[in-house]
Structures are given as structure tokens and as C-alpha cells.
CSV table of C-alpha atoms in Angstrom, one decimal:
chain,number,residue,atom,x,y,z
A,1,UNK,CA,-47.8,35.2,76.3
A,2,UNK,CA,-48.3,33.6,79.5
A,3,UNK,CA,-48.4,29.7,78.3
A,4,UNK,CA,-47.9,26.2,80.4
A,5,UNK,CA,-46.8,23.4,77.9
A,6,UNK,CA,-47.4,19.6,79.2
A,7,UNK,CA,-45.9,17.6,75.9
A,8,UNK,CA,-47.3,14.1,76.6
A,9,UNK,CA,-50.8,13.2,77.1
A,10,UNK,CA,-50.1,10.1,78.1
A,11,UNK,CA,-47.2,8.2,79.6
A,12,UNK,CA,-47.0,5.1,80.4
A,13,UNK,CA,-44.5,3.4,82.6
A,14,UNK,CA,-43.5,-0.1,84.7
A,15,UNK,CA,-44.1,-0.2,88.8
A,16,UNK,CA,-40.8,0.8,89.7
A,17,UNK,CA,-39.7,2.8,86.9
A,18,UNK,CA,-38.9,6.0,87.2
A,19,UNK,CA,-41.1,8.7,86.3
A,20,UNK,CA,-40.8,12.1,84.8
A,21,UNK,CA,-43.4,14.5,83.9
A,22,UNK,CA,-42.6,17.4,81.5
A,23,UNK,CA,-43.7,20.8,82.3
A,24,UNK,CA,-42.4,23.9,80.3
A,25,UNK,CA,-43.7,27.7,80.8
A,26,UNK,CA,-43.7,30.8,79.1
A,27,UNK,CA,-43.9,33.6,81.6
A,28,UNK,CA,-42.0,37.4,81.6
A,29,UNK,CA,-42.3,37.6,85.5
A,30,UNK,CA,-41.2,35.6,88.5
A,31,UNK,CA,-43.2,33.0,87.7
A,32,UNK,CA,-44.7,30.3,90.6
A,33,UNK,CA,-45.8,27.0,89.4
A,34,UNK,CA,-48.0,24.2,90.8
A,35,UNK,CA,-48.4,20.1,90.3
A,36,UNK,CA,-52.1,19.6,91.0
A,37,UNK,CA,-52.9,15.6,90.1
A,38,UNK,CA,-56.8,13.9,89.7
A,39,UNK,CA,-57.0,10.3,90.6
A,40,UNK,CA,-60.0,8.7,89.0
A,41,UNK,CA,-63.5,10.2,90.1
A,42,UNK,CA,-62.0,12.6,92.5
A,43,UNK,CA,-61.2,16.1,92.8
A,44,UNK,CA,-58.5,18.3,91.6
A,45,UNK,CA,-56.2,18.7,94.3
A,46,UNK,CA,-52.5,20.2,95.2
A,47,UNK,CA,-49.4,17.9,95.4
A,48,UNK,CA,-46.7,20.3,95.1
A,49,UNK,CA,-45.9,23.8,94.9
A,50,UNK,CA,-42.0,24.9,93.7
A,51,UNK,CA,-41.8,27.0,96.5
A,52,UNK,CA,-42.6,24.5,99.3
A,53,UNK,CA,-39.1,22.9,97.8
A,54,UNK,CA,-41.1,19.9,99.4
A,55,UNK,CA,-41.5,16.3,98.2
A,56,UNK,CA,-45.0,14.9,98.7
A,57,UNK,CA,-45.9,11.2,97.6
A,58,UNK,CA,-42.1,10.4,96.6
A,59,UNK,CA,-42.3,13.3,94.2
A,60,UNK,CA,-40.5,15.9,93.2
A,61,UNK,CA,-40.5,18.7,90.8
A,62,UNK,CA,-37.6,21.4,90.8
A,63,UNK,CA,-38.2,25.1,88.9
A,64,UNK,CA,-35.6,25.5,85.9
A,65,UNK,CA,-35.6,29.0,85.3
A,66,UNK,CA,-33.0,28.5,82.2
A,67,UNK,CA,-35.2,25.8,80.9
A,68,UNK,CA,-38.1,27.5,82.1
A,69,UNK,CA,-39.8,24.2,83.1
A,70,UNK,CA,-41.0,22.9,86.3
A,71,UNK,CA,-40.7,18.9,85.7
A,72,UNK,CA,-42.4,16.0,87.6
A,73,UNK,CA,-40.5,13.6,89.2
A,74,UNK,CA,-40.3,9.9,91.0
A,75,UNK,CA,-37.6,7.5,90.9
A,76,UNK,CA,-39.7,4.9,91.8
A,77,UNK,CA,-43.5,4.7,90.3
A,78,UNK,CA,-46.3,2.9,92.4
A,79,UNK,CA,-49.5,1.8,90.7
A,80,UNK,CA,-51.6,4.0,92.9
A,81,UNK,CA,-49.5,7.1,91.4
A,82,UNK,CA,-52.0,6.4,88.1
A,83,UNK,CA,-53.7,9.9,87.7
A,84,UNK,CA,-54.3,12.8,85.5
A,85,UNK,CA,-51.5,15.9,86.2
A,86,UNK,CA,-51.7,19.2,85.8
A,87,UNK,CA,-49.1,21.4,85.9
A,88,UNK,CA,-49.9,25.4,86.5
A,89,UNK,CA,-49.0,28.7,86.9
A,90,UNK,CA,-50.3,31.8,88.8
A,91,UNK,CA,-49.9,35.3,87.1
A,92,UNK,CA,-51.7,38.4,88.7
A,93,UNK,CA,-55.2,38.7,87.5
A,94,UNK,CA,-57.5,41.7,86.6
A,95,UNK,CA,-59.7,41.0,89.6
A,96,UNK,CA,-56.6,41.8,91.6
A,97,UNK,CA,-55.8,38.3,92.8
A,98,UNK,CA,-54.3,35.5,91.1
A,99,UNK,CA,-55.3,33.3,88.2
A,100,UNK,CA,-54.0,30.0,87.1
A,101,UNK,CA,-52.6,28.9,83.5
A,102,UNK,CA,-53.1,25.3,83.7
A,103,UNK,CA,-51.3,22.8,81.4
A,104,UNK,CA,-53.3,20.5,79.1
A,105,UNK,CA,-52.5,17.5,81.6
A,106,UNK,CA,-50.9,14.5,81.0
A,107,UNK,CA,-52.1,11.1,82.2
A,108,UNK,CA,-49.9,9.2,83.8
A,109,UNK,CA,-50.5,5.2,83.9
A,110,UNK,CA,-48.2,2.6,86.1
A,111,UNK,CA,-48.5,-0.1,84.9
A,112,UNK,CA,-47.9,-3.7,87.1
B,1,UNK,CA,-58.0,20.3,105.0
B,2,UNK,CA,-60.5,23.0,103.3
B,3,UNK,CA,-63.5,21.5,101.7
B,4,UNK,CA,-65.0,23.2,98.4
B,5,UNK,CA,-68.4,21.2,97.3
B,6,UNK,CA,-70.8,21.8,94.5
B,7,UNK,CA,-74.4,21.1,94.1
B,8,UNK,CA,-75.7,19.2,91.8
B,9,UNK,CA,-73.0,16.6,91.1
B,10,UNK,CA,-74.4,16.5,87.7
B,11,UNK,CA,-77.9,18.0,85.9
B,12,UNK,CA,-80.0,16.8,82.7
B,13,UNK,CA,-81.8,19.7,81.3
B,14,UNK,CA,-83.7,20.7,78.4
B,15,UNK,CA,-82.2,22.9,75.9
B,16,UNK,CA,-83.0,26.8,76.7
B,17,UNK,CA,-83.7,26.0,80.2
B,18,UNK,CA,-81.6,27.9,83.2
B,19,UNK,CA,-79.2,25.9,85.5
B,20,UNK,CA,-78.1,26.8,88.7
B,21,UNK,CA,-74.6,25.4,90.3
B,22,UNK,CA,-73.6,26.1,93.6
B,23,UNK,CA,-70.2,26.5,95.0
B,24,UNK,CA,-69.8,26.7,98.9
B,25,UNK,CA,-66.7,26.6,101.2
B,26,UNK,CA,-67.3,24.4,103.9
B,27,UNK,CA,-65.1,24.9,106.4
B,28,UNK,CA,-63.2,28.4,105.2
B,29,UNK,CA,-64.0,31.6,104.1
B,30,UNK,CA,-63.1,32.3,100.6
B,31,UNK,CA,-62.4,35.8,99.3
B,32,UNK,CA,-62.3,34.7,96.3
B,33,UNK,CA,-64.2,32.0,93.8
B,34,UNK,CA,-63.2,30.6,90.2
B,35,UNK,CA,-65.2,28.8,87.9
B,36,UNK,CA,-64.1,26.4,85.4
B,37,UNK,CA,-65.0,24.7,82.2
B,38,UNK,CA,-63.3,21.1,81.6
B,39,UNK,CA,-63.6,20.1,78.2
B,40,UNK,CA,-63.5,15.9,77.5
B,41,UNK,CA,-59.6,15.2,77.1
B,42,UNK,CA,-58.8,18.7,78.0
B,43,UNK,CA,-57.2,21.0,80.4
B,44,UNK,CA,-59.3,23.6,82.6
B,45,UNK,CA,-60.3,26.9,81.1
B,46,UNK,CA,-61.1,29.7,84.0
B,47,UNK,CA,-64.4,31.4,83.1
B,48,UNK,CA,-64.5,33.8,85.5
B,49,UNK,CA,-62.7,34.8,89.1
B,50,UNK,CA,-65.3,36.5,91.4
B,51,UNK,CA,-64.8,38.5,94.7
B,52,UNK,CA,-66.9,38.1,97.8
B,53,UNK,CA,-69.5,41.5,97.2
B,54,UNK,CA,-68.3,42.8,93.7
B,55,UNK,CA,-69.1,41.8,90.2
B,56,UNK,CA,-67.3,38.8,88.7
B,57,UNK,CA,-64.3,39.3,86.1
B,58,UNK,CA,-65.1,37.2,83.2
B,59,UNK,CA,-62.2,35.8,80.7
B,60,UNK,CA,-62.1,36.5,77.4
B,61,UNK,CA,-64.5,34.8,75.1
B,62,UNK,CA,-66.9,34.1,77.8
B,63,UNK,CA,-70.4,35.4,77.8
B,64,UNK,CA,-71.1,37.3,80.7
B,65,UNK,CA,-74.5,37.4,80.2
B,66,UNK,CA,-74.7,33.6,79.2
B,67,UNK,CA,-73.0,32.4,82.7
B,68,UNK,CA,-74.0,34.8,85.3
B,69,UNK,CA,-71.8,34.5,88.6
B,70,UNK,CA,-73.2,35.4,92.2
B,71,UNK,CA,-70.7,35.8,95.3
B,72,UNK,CA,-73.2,37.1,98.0
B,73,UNK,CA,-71.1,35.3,100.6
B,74,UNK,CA,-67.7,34.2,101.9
B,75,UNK,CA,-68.7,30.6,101.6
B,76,UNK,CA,-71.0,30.7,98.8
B,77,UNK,CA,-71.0,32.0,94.7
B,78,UNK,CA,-73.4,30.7,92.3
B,79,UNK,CA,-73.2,30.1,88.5
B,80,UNK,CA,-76.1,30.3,86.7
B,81,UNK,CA,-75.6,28.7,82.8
B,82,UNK,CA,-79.0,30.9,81.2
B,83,UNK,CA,-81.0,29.2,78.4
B,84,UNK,CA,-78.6,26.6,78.1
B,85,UNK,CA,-77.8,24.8,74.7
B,86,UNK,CA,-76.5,21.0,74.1
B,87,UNK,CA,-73.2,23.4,73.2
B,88,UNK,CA,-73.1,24.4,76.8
B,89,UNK,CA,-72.6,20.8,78.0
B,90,UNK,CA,-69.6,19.8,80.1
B,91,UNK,CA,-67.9,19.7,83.2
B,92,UNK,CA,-67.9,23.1,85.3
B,93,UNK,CA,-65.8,23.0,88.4
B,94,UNK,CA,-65.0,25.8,90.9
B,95,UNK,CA,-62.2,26.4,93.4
B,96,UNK,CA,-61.8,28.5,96.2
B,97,UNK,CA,-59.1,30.6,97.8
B,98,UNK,CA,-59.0,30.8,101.3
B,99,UNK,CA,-58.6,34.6,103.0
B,100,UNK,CA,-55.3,34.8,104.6
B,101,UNK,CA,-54.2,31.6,103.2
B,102,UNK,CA,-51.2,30.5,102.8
B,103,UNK,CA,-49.7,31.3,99.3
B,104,UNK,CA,-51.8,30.8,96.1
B,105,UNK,CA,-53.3,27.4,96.5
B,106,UNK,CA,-57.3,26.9,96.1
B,107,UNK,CA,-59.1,23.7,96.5
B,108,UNK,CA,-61.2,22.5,94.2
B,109,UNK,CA,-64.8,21.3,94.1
B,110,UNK,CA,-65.6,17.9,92.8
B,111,UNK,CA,-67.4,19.1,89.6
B,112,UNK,CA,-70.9,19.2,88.3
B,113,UNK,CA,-71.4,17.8,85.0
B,114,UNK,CA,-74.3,19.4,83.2
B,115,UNK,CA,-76.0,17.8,79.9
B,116,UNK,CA,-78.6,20.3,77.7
B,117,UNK,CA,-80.4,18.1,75.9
């Protein structure tokens, strides 16, 4: 079964801590995986995508194919950074295009 | 960057009344349109994916009859929640994928929360 597992719904860390954001999937194919974050009262919207490889806002997240998780990362945590994640996947969809598989989310909260 | 709005932000309605939301790409074309349901504390459950011209693909467990979808343009699709209940209540958002994009991204609209009283 196609699945994306987020563990924690909520984590709560110190300004300048680091931060990491578990992400685990359950997918047979190649899979391609997303970290979409929600500040407050805003849209949904894209902050990283595995394969961009790229690091946007100081963070990071790097595919695992053994572990078959796609983790959030940022070594140094900034108050603004408090948001809700999302972590999903695309699989092929009956429509032929793609769908995603989102996680539950977990909210992420810096604390000063 | 694209723009994805929806109209109204939020609606009050009576219970068995119809709701209409709108989705429209602002400054793209969009092949293709998703709609959303976003329970409190929850993640996003994908209702239905619809194509520009052709009849929606609905998700399992959702009424196609109950939430009708409309793609009659590249910029615009339509969800129409029919003789809503309190049940129906929540957050419905929609995205968009841009034609010839690049990969799989779509941008989100900002959500319309709808209330069947």
C-alpha cells in the first residue's frame, strides 16, 4: 500500500536547535517525495522536492531509499520556521496524471 | 510564482442547501485540478483529480454525486457540495498543476471553509 508516515504531531524545539522532521514511506515504485509547509493563515505551499537536491530556507531533506524515509532537516531553527509540514508522495493516478499521498503533518514550533 | 485562488474564502449555509466553490488559475493554465478535504488536526484527503474537458476521477469513498466537479476551462473547475449537511463541513482546498510544468509540483489555493448549519 502506497502510505506516507509523519510520527510526531508536534515537535517542539529551542531557536537554534536543530531540527529534524520524520518522514517514512511505503511505496513499490521509484518513489518522488515532497516537503510542502503552512505557516499560520496561509496557503499550502512547496519547500522542497528530493529531486531538486536543493536546500531552501536552511533546509534539507535527503531520500533514504533503505530506510525508505525522506527526513526534514535544519541545523539551526529560527522562530519564523514555526509551521505545519507535510511531507508527500506522488504515485501515478487513474486520471493519468499524478496524485499525492500526503502525510498527517507535523507541527513544528520554535520556540525563543 | 503561479497563483491558485478560491472563491468564497469561507460560506455559512443552511443544511440541504447547494454550495458552489470556485478554483481558478490566475496566471497559468492548469491541465489538471485537485480538490481536497482538510479535516481539523488532520492531513489532506484528495476527493477527486479533474482534467480540463473530461469528467473528474473521484477517490474512493467519495460521492460523486454528492460533490460534483466542473473543469470547463484551463483556469477554472468548480465544486459543487449538493444538499449539504452539518457532516459536510470543513476545509476544502484545491491545487493546480501547471501544463508543461516543471515536475509534479501544484500550488495550492488558500481554502474555503464551508459551515452547513
Amino acid at each position: 500500500a502506497q502510505r506516507v508516515t509523519q510520527p510526531e504531531k508536534l515537535l517542539s524545539v529551542f531557536k537554534g536547535a536543530p531540527v529534524e522532521l520524520k518522514c517514512n514511506y511505503s511505496y513499490s515504485g521509484s518513489p518522488e517525495l515532497f516537503w510542502y509547509v503552512q505557516y499560520s493563515r496561509q496557503r499550502l505551499q512547496l519547500l522542497l522536492r528530493h529531486i531538486s537536491r536543493e536546500s531552501i530556507k536552511g533546509f534539507t531533506a535527503d531520500l533514504n531509499k533503505g530506510e525508505t524515509s525522506f527526513h526534514l532537516k535544519k541545523p539551526f531553527a529560527q522562530e519564523e520556521d514555526s509551521a505545519m509540514y507535510y511531507c508527500a508522495l506522488i504515485t501515478p493516478h487513474a486520471s493519468g496524471t499524478y496524485k499525492y499521498i500526503f502525510g498527517t503533518g507535523t507541527r513544528l514550533k520554535v520556540l525563543a | 510564482g503561479a497563483v491558485v485562488s478560491q472563491h468564497p474564502s469561507r460560506v455559512i449555509c443552511k443544511s440541504g442547501t447547494s454550495v458552489k466553490i470556485e478554483c481558478r488559475s490566475l496566471d497559468f493554465q492548469a491541465t489538471t485540478m485537485f480538490w481536497y478535504r482538510q479535516f481539523p488536526k488532520k492531513s489532506l484527503m484528495l476527493m477527486a483529480t479533474s482534467n480540463e474537458g473530461s469528467k473528474a476521477t473521484y477517490e474512493q469513498g467519495v460521492e460523486k454525486d454528492k460533490f460534483l466537479i466542473n473543469h470547463a476551462s484551463l483556469t477554472l473547475s468548480t465544486l459543487t457540495v449538493t444538499s449539504a449537511h452539518p457532516e459536510d463541513s470543513s476545509f476544502y482546498i484545491c491545487s493546480a498543476r501547471e501544463a508543461g510544468g516543471f515536475g509534479n509540483e501544484q500550488f495550492f489555493g488558500p481554502g474555503t471553509r464551508l459551515t452547513v448549519l
